[in-house]
Amino acid sequence: MMDPANAVDLPADAGYVVVGAGAVGCAVAAALIESGRSDVLVLDANPDIAQGTTSMGAGMFGLLRTDKDRVAHDVEGLEVIRELERGGDVGPGWEQTGSFRLASSNDGAEGLRRLREIARSEGVTAELVAPSEVGSAWKLLDVSRFRLALFVPEDGQLRPHLLADALRHRAMQGGAMFAQNTRVTGINTGADGAVRAVETDRGTVVTQCMVNAAGACAAGIARMAGLELPIVPVRHSYFVTAPLATVSGSLPHLRFTEEGLYARVRDRGVMVGGWERPGEGVALDPRDMRPGALVGFPEIPRNAYGAFVEGLEGAMPDLPRWPRQAYASGWPTFTPDGQHIVGESRRVPGLLMAAGCNAHGIAGAPALGRLVVESLQGRQKPYLDRLNPDRFSVGFSWGDAITSARGHSETYNVLTVQAA
Ligand SMILES: Cc1cc2nc3c(=O)[nH]c(=O)nc-3n(C[C@H](O)[C@H](O)[C@H](O)COP(=O)(O)OP(=O)(O)OC[C@H]3O[C@@H](n4cnc5c(N)ncnc54)[C@H](O)[C@@H]3O)c2cc1C
């Protein structure tokens, strides 16, 4: 009798094998199908898609970035998200809420002006507004400490698992196959170092093209082919308060520049999230992770939550008294230079990376999928050269890589003039 957990037979070979069915792997599969390819197999160790870091995502989508290429990336991703919402049988739950980024210092205000210029240069609407405008929308916020705010009307939110589902649906309609409960255990390479097959706990799949979209496990998967890449999982968390009488419907997201924190409405409660305080980031060392083993989730980070409440003490004075209804904590990955790792390594032909999402792997997933496909084509945009895995081939120190990756996470929302 067939084992119900192994209901889908693995094919003996596939044109493209994608490892990981989180937001990124599903986006890669959808983009491969969109490009006219059909022989696509997605493998994931979990029983269903989007059960890794994607399941923890806050679902926020923001077009403000310190890097023009990243803004252009998100503009493209937003088009895909809107198109999925309009046209697909399964939508990502997209809701355009707008966002406010608030600054309380002179440096912070200058940083907002720089961000506005970068956004505008890529055609994104971004308007400087008085903090009182933020207070009119967010009644529970005390805005007296803030100097300036930046409003982006096109920002919004989606449901991370629905985004993955919408992309999976699209990929499957075009012939892609998804095999869950299938753990990748090894990669076979030929004498020339190129990928020949992917080993799993359910058998071998012969392929010449494998995409590594394994999220927090991506460094371990790359190592299976002899490729050492600094993809560092760093803890990130949020909590959601119980419904509040003063909150109804959606409101623009809030990002607090100096505090490195964010807030949004979820189910009439307030989600508050962010990173650890500078110098207190918690990272995993990929050298300690067994290749092929899954990374679990962090325990509820009570200290980090305490720091969030302290950080917002002036802006949301009642936050400590609001009961909490949900918590999330996961291991998004960071790289030492804060950029994704995308495309094929010359050292292992046939191994393509789609990892190192720098906490941008949900909002960034649709465009990331397209970048992977573009990397398969001859002509590439310069942005892709910057993301290529071989930028780390000269070698790196794991100690420095972990420190830099943690540093990027701690300053993720802290956009000062220097950072811009
Ligand atoms: C609290 C929190 C809030 C966040 N908020 C946002 C947000 O608002 N917006 C945003 O854009 N990003 C956000 N992020 C970051 C975002 O969640 C990640 O960047 C994104 O989910 C990464 O997706 P992924 O597909 O690369 O990884 P994952 O979702 O982890 O998928 C990787 C998959 O690979 C599979 N896998 C691993 N090893 C193997 C193996 N050996 N064999 C087979 N399968 C394997 C796993 O089972 C998993 O399903 C947040 C993260 C956290 C923790």
Short mmCIF file of C-alpha atoms in Angstrom, two decimals, residues 6-14 16-18 21 25 29 33 38-44 49 168 171-180 182 202 205:
data_model
loop_
_atom_site.label_atom_id
_atom_site.label_comp_id
_atom_site.label_asym_id
_atom_site.label_seq_id
_atom_site.Cartn_x
_atom_site.Cartn_y
_atom_site.Cartn_z
CA ASN A 6 4.84 9.82 0.04
CA ALA A 7 1.85 10.14 -2.25
CA VAL A 8 3.68 11.90 -5.09
CA ASP A 9 6.24 9.71 -6.87
CA LEU A 10 9.52 11.46 -7.53
CA PRO A 11 10.45 11.62 -11.20
CA ALA A 12 13.81 10.06 -12.16
CA ASP A 13 14.92 13.32 -13.74
CA ALA A 14 13.87 16.95 -14.08
CA TYR A 16 15.01 22.19 -13.05
CA VAL A 17 14.98 21.15 -9.40
CA VAL A 18 14.09 23.89 -6.90
CA ALA A 21 8.92 25.69 -1.22
CA GLY A 25 11.13 28.69 -4.07
CA ALA A 29 9.05 27.89 -9.89
CA ILE A 33 7.11 28.42 -15.87
CA SER A 38 7.93 23.26 -18.00
CA ASP A 39 10.08 20.53 -16.50
CA VAL A 40 10.19 22.03 -13.00
CA LEU A 41 10.27 20.01 -9.77
CA VAL A 42 10.08 21.68 -6.33
CA LEU A 43 11.27 19.67 -3.31
CA ASP A 44 10.55 20.54 0.31
CA ILE A 49 4.60 24.75 1.35
CA ARG A 168 2.66 27.63 -6.40
CA ALA A 171 3.54 27.20 -11.32
CA MET A 172 1.44 24.04 -11.13
CA GLN A 173 -0.98 25.33 -13.75
CA GLY A 174 2.03 25.50 -16.06
CA GLY A 175 3.13 21.95 -15.27
CA ALA A 176 5.47 22.32 -12.27
CA MET A 177 5.44 19.48 -9.77
CA PHE A 178 5.72 19.94 -5.99
CA ALA A 179 6.99 17.09 -3.80
CA GLN A 180 6.61 17.74 -0.06
CA THR A 182 11.13 15.22 0.56
CA ARG A 202 13.13 9.40 -1.23
CA VAL A 205 16.62 13.00 -9.25
#
